[in-house]
Amino acid sequence: MIETFIIAATTFFATVGPFDVAAIYAALTTQANAAEKRKMAARGVLLAGVILFFFALFGENLLASMGVSLPAFSTAGGILLLLIGIEMVFARHSGAVSTTRAENRDGAAKNDVAVFPLAMPLIAGPGSMGAIILLSAKAKNDYALQAAVLGGLVAVLALTYISILLVNQLQKFLGVTGMQVIARTFGVLLTALAVQFIFDGISQSDLLDNVGKSD
């Protein structure tokens, strides 16, 4: 259970990126006062949590209704997480774990950024949605493991909210180099986990059996 919690927390930390979210949020809310910033941050984190909890509980059924098997999603999700991990290691950013320039401009033009872009896609983005479905599916029928996965999610959401409130202090304390070191470390861990998802997806499918038969 503890191992599952650690894996889940590490994965969500990498896919959500609490420090990056906090930095982007700070840039988008320069015109808001402290009370407004706290209120929007709380609403955004809470809404993102509801979205991710929904995918944790119903994501697998949603995939089944679309005709997507879990092995196929595990492989595809693993590839997506692998790309995100590689981006983190090399300190590159795309729309998978952050907002694009167009989204930033749109968000900056709004008075309330709690729903967009904070909740989606900064926190509840493609990477975190895919991760919660995969981790929940692996913990299926084991309530203790499911609780560990959700506990890891709650821990990262709490860290994200705290990071938003303390973003200026964090940036001064860690500096750019410190924040990049943390991001790259978790990027390496995420790439390893992503490869494991790909291996699991392929092994659980009939692909290898069909290849063996064709030979």
PDB file of C-alpha atoms in Angstrom:
ATOM      1  CA  MET A   1       0.000   0.000   0.000  1.00  0.00           C
ATOM      2  CA  ILE A   2       2.802   2.413   0.903  1.00  0.00           C
ATOM      3  CA  GLU A   3       4.604   1.529  -2.319  1.00  0.00           C
ATOM      4  CA  THR A   4       1.439   2.259  -4.317  1.00  0.00           C
ATOM      5  CA  PHE A   5       1.040   5.608  -2.541  1.00  0.00           C
ATOM      6  CA  ILE A   6       4.641   6.569  -3.333  1.00  0.00           C
ATOM      7  CA  ILE A   7       4.277   5.554  -7.001  1.00  0.00           C
ATOM      8  CA  ALA A   8       0.989   7.449  -7.301  1.00  0.00           C
ATOM      9  CA  ALA A   9       2.320  10.577  -5.582  1.00  0.00           C
ATOM     10  CA  THR A  10       5.467  10.537  -7.727  1.00  0.00           C
ATOM     11  CA  THR A  11       3.462  10.104 -10.921  1.00  0.00           C
ATOM     12  CA  PHE A  12       1.008  12.882 -10.091  1.00  0.00           C
ATOM     13  CA  PHE A  13       3.806  15.189  -8.984  1.00  0.00           C
ATOM     14  CA  ALA A  14       5.452  14.683 -12.360  1.00  0.00           C
ATOM     15  CA  THR A  15       2.306  14.999 -14.480  1.00  0.00           C
ATOM     16  CA  VAL A  16       0.751  17.916 -12.574  1.00  0.00           C
ATOM     17  CA  GLY A  17       3.959  19.801 -11.778  1.00  0.00           C
ATOM     18  CA  PRO A  18       2.878  21.796  -8.689  1.00  0.00           C
ATOM     19  CA  PHE A  19       5.739  24.286  -8.937  1.00  0.00           C
ATOM     20  CA  ASP A  20       5.131  24.960 -12.639  1.00  0.00           C
ATOM     21  CA  VAL A  21       1.402  25.357 -11.991  1.00  0.00           C
ATOM     22  CA  ALA A  22       2.133  27.846  -9.216  1.00  0.00           C
ATOM     23  CA  ALA A  23       4.487  29.888 -11.408  1.00  0.00           C
ATOM     24  CA  ILE A  24       2.001  30.067 -14.293  1.00  0.00           C
ATOM     25  CA  TYR A  25      -0.866  30.899 -11.929  1.00  0.00           C
ATOM     26  CA  ALA A  26       1.147  33.735 -10.403  1.00  0.00           C
ATOM     27  CA  ALA A  27       1.809  35.165 -13.865  1.00  0.00           C
ATOM     28  CA  LEU A  28      -1.884  34.998 -14.775  1.00  0.00           C
ATOM     29  CA  THR A  29      -3.184  36.670 -11.599  1.00  0.00           C
ATOM     30  CA  THR A  30      -0.951  39.719 -11.251  1.00  0.00           C
ATOM     31  CA  GLN A  31      -4.001  42.010 -11.206  1.00  0.00           C
ATOM     32  CA  ALA A  32      -5.821  40.104  -8.438  1.00  0.00           C
ATOM     33  CA  ASN A  33      -5.412  40.800  -4.742  1.00  0.00           C
ATOM     34  CA  ALA A  34      -4.283  38.190  -2.220  1.00  0.00           C
ATOM     35  CA  ALA A  35      -7.807  37.179  -1.171  1.00  0.00           C
ATOM     36  CA  GLU A  36      -8.939  36.736  -4.782  1.00  0.00           C
ATOM     37  CA  LYS A  37      -5.845  34.660  -5.570  1.00  0.00           C
ATOM     38  CA  ARG A  38      -6.494  32.314  -2.637  1.00  0.00           C
ATOM     39  CA  LYS A  39     -10.160  31.942  -3.554  1.00  0.00           C
ATOM     40  CA  MET A  40      -9.475  31.181  -7.219  1.00  0.00           C
ATOM     41  CA  ALA A  41      -6.678  28.771  -6.285  1.00  0.00           C
ATOM     42  CA  ALA A  42      -8.933  26.846  -3.895  1.00  0.00           C
ATOM     43  CA  ARG A  43     -11.717  26.612  -6.476  1.00  0.00           C
ATOM     44  CA  GLY A  44      -9.345  25.534  -9.239  1.00  0.00           C
ATOM     45  CA  VAL A  45      -7.643  22.820  -7.194  1.00  0.00           C
ATOM     46  CA  LEU A  46     -10.991  21.547  -5.900  1.00  0.00           C
ATOM     47  CA  LEU A  47     -12.498  21.391  -9.392  1.00  0.00           C
ATOM     48  CA  ALA A  48      -9.423  19.616 -10.749  1.00  0.00           C
ATOM     49  CA  GLY A  49      -9.706  17.115  -7.901  1.00  0.00           C
ATOM     50  CA  VAL A  50     -13.346  16.412  -8.765  1.00  0.00           C
ATOM     51  CA  ILE A  51     -12.430  15.859 -12.431  1.00  0.00           C
ATOM     52  CA  LEU A  52      -9.557  13.500 -11.600  1.00  0.00           C
ATOM     53  CA  PHE A  53     -11.623  11.607  -9.020  1.00  0.00           C
ATOM     54  CA  PHE A  54     -14.286  11.112 -11.699  1.00  0.00           C
ATOM     55  CA  PHE A  55     -11.711   9.579 -14.044  1.00  0.00           C
ATOM     56  CA  ALA A  56     -10.370   7.438 -11.203  1.00  0.00           C
ATOM     57  CA  LEU A  57     -13.818   5.975 -10.543  1.00  0.00           C
ATOM     58  CA  PHE A  58     -15.312   5.839 -14.030  1.00  0.00           C
ATOM     59  CA  GLY A  59     -12.372   6.179 -16.419  1.00  0.00           C
ATOM     60  CA  GLU A  60     -12.083   2.473 -17.179  1.00  0.00           C
ATOM     61  CA  ASN A  61     -15.822   2.175 -17.861  1.00  0.00           C
ATOM     62  CA  LEU A  62     -15.624   5.238 -20.089  1.00  0.00           C
ATOM     63  CA  LEU A  63     -12.857   3.594 -22.091  1.00  0.00           C
ATOM     64  CA  ALA A  64     -14.876   0.379 -22.395  1.00  0.00           C
ATOM     65  CA  SER A  65     -17.872   2.310 -23.717  1.00  0.00           C
ATOM     66  CA  MET A  66     -15.607   3.746 -26.420  1.00  0.00           C
ATOM     67  CA  GLY A  67     -14.296   0.318 -27.333  1.00  0.00           C
ATOM     68  CA  VAL A  68     -10.800   0.989 -25.968  1.00  0.00           C
ATOM     69  CA  SER A  69      -9.225  -1.906 -24.081  1.00  0.00           C
ATOM     70  CA  LEU A  70      -7.187  -1.321 -20.937  1.00  0.00           C
ATOM     71  CA  PRO A  71      -3.998  -2.840 -22.482  1.00  0.00           C
ATOM     72  CA  ALA A  72      -4.324  -0.434 -25.416  1.00  0.00           C
ATOM     73  CA  PHE A  73      -4.815   2.530 -23.085  1.00  0.00           C
ATOM     74  CA  SER A  74      -1.961   1.356 -20.873  1.00  0.00           C
ATOM     75  CA  THR A  75       0.358   1.325 -23.883  1.00  0.00           C
ATOM     76  CA  ALA A  76      -0.877   4.663 -25.228  1.00  0.00           C
ATOM     77  CA  GLY A  77      -0.851   6.249 -21.771  1.00  0.00           C
ATOM     78  CA  GLY A  78       2.642   4.934 -21.174  1.00  0.00           C
ATOM     79  CA  ILE A  79       3.841   6.549 -24.401  1.00  0.00           C
ATOM     80  CA  LEU A  80       2.251   9.866 -23.404  1.00  0.00           C
ATOM     81  CA  LEU A  81       3.819   9.733 -19.926  1.00  0.00           C
ATOM     82  CA  LEU A  82       7.160   8.777 -21.493  1.00  0.00           C
ATOM     83  CA  LEU A  83       7.072  11.887 -23.684  1.00  0.00           C
ATOM     84  CA  ILE A  84       6.193  14.024 -20.665  1.00  0.00           C
ATOM     85  CA  GLY A  85       9.052  12.475 -18.669  1.00  0.00           C
ATOM     86  CA  ILE A  86      11.509  13.145 -21.491  1.00  0.00           C
ATOM     87  CA  GLU A  87      10.341  16.766 -21.669  1.00  0.00           C
ATOM     88  CA  MET A  88      10.882  17.125 -17.926  1.00  0.00           C
ATOM     89  CA  VAL A  89      14.381  15.661 -18.087  1.00  0.00           C
ATOM     90  CA  PHE A  90      15.389  18.034 -20.875  1.00  0.00           C
ATOM     91  CA  ALA A  91      13.453  20.986 -19.344  1.00  0.00           C
ATOM     92  CA  ARG A  92      11.158  21.396 -22.323  1.00  0.00           C
ATOM     93  CA  HIS A  93       7.477  22.266 -22.094  1.00  0.00           C
ATOM     94  CA  SER A  94       4.458  21.542 -24.265  1.00  0.00           C
ATOM     95  CA  GLY A  95       0.683  21.597 -23.868  1.00  0.00           C
ATOM     96  CA  ALA A  96       0.739  18.159 -22.220  1.00  0.00           C
ATOM     97  CA  VAL A  97       1.728  19.421 -18.771  1.00  0.00           C
ATOM     98  CA  SER A  98       1.432  23.176 -19.175  1.00  0.00           C
ATOM     99  CA  THR A  99      -0.517  25.731 -21.120  1.00  0.00           C
ATOM    100  CA  THR A 100       0.332  26.918 -24.595  1.00  0.00           C
ATOM    101  CA  ARG A 101       1.013  30.588 -25.335  1.00  0.00           C
ATOM    102  CA  ALA A 102      -2.482  30.989 -26.798  1.00  0.00           C
ATOM    103  CA  GLU A 103      -4.011  29.484 -23.647  1.00  0.00           C
ATOM    104  CA  ASN A 104      -1.925  31.790 -21.468  1.00  0.00           C
ATOM    105  CA  ARG A 105      -3.134  34.828 -23.411  1.00  0.00           C
ATOM    106  CA  ASP A 106      -6.737  33.658 -23.119  1.00  0.00           C
ATOM    107  CA  GLY A 107      -6.341  32.991 -19.402  1.00  0.00           C
ATOM    108  CA  ALA A 108      -4.704  36.357 -18.769  1.00  0.00           C
ATOM    109  CA  ALA A 109      -7.662  38.084 -20.421  1.00  0.00           C
ATOM    110  CA  LYS A 110     -10.091  36.525 -17.934  1.00  0.00           C
ATOM    111  CA  ASN A 111     -10.770  37.842 -14.440  1.00  0.00           C
ATOM    112  CA  ASP A 112     -11.311  34.331 -13.044  1.00  0.00           C
ATOM    113  CA  VAL A 113      -8.794  31.667 -14.071  1.00  0.00           C
ATOM    114  CA  ALA A 114      -9.965  28.996 -11.602  1.00  0.00           C
ATOM    115  CA  VAL A 115     -11.667  26.806 -14.219  1.00  0.00           C
ATOM    116  CA  PHE A 116      -9.475  27.652 -17.196  1.00  0.00           C
ATOM    117  CA  PRO A 117      -6.569  27.306 -17.284  1.00  0.00           C
ATOM    118  CA  LEU A 118      -5.917  26.349 -13.619  1.00  0.00           C
ATOM    119  CA  ALA A 119      -8.254  23.371 -13.164  1.00  0.00           C
ATOM    120  CA  MET A 120      -7.963  22.368 -16.819  1.00  0.00           C
ATOM    121  CA  PRO A 121      -5.482  21.862 -18.356  1.00  0.00           C
ATOM    122  CA  LEU A 122      -2.835  22.886 -15.806  1.00  0.00           C
ATOM    123  CA  ILE A 123      -3.828  20.414 -13.060  1.00  0.00           C
ATOM    124  CA  ALA A 124      -6.320  18.042 -14.701  1.00  0.00           C
ATOM    125  CA  GLY A 125      -4.507  17.720 -18.004  1.00  0.00           C
ATOM    126  CA  PRO A 126      -3.957  14.822 -20.414  1.00  0.00           C
ATOM    127  CA  GLY A 127      -1.038  13.463 -18.413  1.00  0.00           C
ATOM    128  CA  SER A 128      -2.734  13.451 -15.017  1.00  0.00           C
ATOM    129  CA  MET A 129      -5.996  12.097 -16.467  1.00  0.00           C
ATOM    130  CA  GLY A 130      -4.182   9.239 -18.166  1.00  0.00           C
ATOM    131  CA  ALA A 131      -2.157   8.524 -15.040  1.00  0.00           C
ATOM    132  CA  ILE A 132      -5.178   8.352 -12.732  1.00  0.00           C
ATOM    133  CA  ILE A 133      -6.975   5.925 -15.052  1.00  0.00           C
ATOM    134  CA  LEU A 134      -3.933   3.660 -15.350  1.00  0.00           C
ATOM    135  CA  LEU A 135      -3.114   3.652 -11.644  1.00  0.00           C
ATOM    136  CA  SER A 136      -6.750   3.102 -10.649  1.00  0.00           C
ATOM    137  CA  ALA A 137      -7.069   0.225 -13.113  1.00  0.00           C
ATOM    138  CA  LYS A 138      -3.968  -1.465 -11.663  1.00  0.00           C
ATOM    139  CA  ALA A 139      -5.491  -1.156  -8.176  1.00  0.00           C
ATOM    140  CA  LYS A 140      -8.862  -2.493  -9.307  1.00  0.00           C
ATOM    141  CA  ASN A 141     -10.791  -4.640  -6.769  1.00  0.00           C
ATOM    142  CA  ASP A 142      -8.311  -3.759  -4.013  1.00  0.00           C
ATOM    143  CA  TYR A 143      -9.803  -0.983  -1.905  1.00  0.00           C
ATOM    144  CA  ALA A 144      -6.594  -0.423   0.059  1.00  0.00           C
ATOM    145  CA  LEU A 145      -4.588   0.155  -3.123  1.00  0.00           C
ATOM    146  CA  GLN A 146      -7.324   2.353  -4.569  1.00  0.00           C
ATOM    147  CA  ALA A 147      -7.242   4.427  -1.394  1.00  0.00           C
ATOM    148  CA  ALA A 148      -3.452   4.695  -1.726  1.00  0.00           C
ATOM    149  CA  VAL A 149      -3.789   5.975  -5.308  1.00  0.00           C
ATOM    150  CA  LEU A 150      -6.395   8.551  -4.309  1.00  0.00           C
ATOM    151  CA  GLY A 151      -4.293   9.468  -1.284  1.00  0.00           C
ATOM    152  CA  GLY A 152      -1.347  10.165  -3.572  1.00  0.00           C
ATOM    153  CA  LEU A 153      -3.585  12.387  -5.700  1.00  0.00           C
ATOM    154  CA  VAL A 154      -4.878  14.302  -2.673  1.00  0.00           C
ATOM    155  CA  ALA A 155      -1.309  14.812  -1.428  1.00  0.00           C
ATOM    156  CA  VAL A 156      -0.199  16.311  -4.753  1.00  0.00           C
ATOM    157  CA  LEU A 157      -3.316  18.493  -4.994  1.00  0.00           C
ATOM    158  CA  ALA A 158      -2.614  19.792  -1.489  1.00  0.00           C
ATOM    159  CA  LEU A 159       1.020  20.443  -2.436  1.00  0.00           C
ATOM    160  CA  THR A 160      -0.156  22.261  -5.562  1.00  0.00           C
ATOM    161  CA  TYR A 161      -2.413  24.543  -3.528  1.00  0.00           C
ATOM    162  CA  ILE A 162       0.350  25.253  -1.002  1.00  0.00           C
ATOM    163  CA  SER A 163       2.807  25.921  -3.842  1.00  0.00           C
ATOM    164  CA  ILE A 164       0.403  28.445  -5.365  1.00  0.00           C
ATOM    165  CA  LEU A 165       0.107  30.281  -2.046  1.00  0.00           C
ATOM    166  CA  LEU A 166       3.870  30.217  -1.418  1.00  0.00           C
ATOM    167  CA  VAL A 167       5.131  30.516  -4.995  1.00  0.00           C
ATOM    168  CA  ASN A 168       7.233  33.625  -4.372  1.00  0.00           C
ATOM    169  CA  GLN A 169       8.936  32.113  -1.339  1.00  0.00           C
ATOM    170  CA  LEU A 170       9.558  28.822  -3.171  1.00  0.00           C
ATOM    171  CA  GLN A 171      11.138  30.559  -6.134  1.00  0.00           C
ATOM    172  CA  LYS A 172      13.446  32.536  -3.836  1.00  0.00           C
ATOM    173  CA  PHE A 173      14.353  29.480  -1.726  1.00  0.00           C
ATOM    174  CA  LEU A 174      14.893  26.906  -4.486  1.00  0.00           C
ATOM    175  CA  GLY A 175      15.837  29.183  -7.339  1.00  0.00           C
ATOM    176  CA  VAL A 176      15.503  28.240 -10.983  1.00  0.00           C
ATOM    177  CA  THR A 177      18.226  25.593 -10.708  1.00  0.00           C
ATOM    178  CA  GLY A 178      16.678  23.944  -7.666  1.00  0.00           C
ATOM    179  CA  MET A 179      13.253  23.730  -9.262  1.00  0.00           C
ATOM    180  CA  GLN A 180      14.732  22.277 -12.450  1.00  0.00           C
ATOM    181  CA  VAL A 181      16.683  19.652 -10.475  1.00  0.00           C
ATOM    182  CA  ILE A 182      13.471  18.519  -8.766  1.00  0.00           C
ATOM    183  CA  ALA A 183      11.583  18.444 -12.068  1.00  0.00           C
ATOM    184  CA  ARG A 184      14.307  16.445 -13.823  1.00  0.00           C
ATOM    185  CA  THR A 185      14.567  13.943 -10.968  1.00  0.00           C
ATOM    186  CA  PHE A 186      10.855  13.232 -11.123  1.00  0.00           C
ATOM    187  CA  GLY A 187      11.093  13.176 -14.918  1.00  0.00           C
ATOM    188  CA  VAL A 188      13.535  10.263 -14.742  1.00  0.00           C
ATOM    189  CA  LEU A 189      11.232   8.392 -12.371  1.00  0.00           C
ATOM    190  CA  LEU A 190       8.249   9.078 -14.624  1.00  0.00           C
ATOM    191  CA  THR A 191      10.031   7.756 -17.729  1.00  0.00           C
ATOM    192  CA  ALA A 192      10.799   4.490 -15.930  1.00  0.00           C
ATOM    193  CA  LEU A 193       7.187   4.147 -14.796  1.00  0.00           C
ATOM    194  CA  ALA A 194       5.953   4.999 -18.296  1.00  0.00           C
ATOM    195  CA  VAL A 195       8.070   2.253 -19.834  1.00  0.00           C
ATOM    196  CA  GLN A 196       6.616  -0.186 -17.292  1.00  0.00           C
ATOM    197  CA  PHE A 197       3.088   0.859 -18.356  1.00  0.00           C
ATOM    198  CA  ILE A 198       4.031   0.191 -21.985  1.00  0.00           C
ATOM    199  CA  PHE A 199       5.468  -3.231 -21.114  1.00  0.00           C
ATOM    200  CA  ASP A 200       2.359  -4.094 -19.069  1.00  0.00           C
ATOM    201  CA  GLY A 201       0.035  -3.015 -21.876  1.00  0.00           C
ATOM    202  CA  ILE A 202       1.838  -5.087 -24.467  1.00  0.00           C
ATOM    203  CA  SER A 203       2.105  -8.148 -22.212  1.00  0.00           C
ATOM    204  CA  GLN A 204      -1.615  -7.986 -21.322  1.00  0.00           C
ATOM    205  CA  SER A 205      -2.649  -7.768 -24.966  1.00  0.00           C
ATOM    206  CA  ASP A 206      -2.768 -10.577 -27.516  1.00  0.00           C
ATOM    207  CA  LEU A 207      -0.092  -8.910 -29.613  1.00  0.00           C
ATOM    208  CA  LEU A 208       2.811 -11.137 -28.571  1.00  0.00           C
ATOM    209  CA  ASP A 209       0.667 -14.271 -28.853  1.00  0.00           C
ATOM    210  CA  ASN A 210      -0.351 -13.335 -32.388  1.00  0.00           C
ATOM    211  CA  VAL A 211       3.251 -12.651 -33.339  1.00  0.00           C
ATOM    212  CA  GLY A 212       4.251 -16.070 -32.000  1.00  0.00           C
ATOM    213  CA  LYS A 213       1.494 -17.768 -33.950  1.00  0.00           C
ATOM    214  CA  SER A 214       2.441 -16.026 -37.167  1.00  0.00           C
ATOM    215  CA  ASP A 215       5.995 -17.314 -36.799  1.00  0.00           C
TER     216      ASP A 215
END
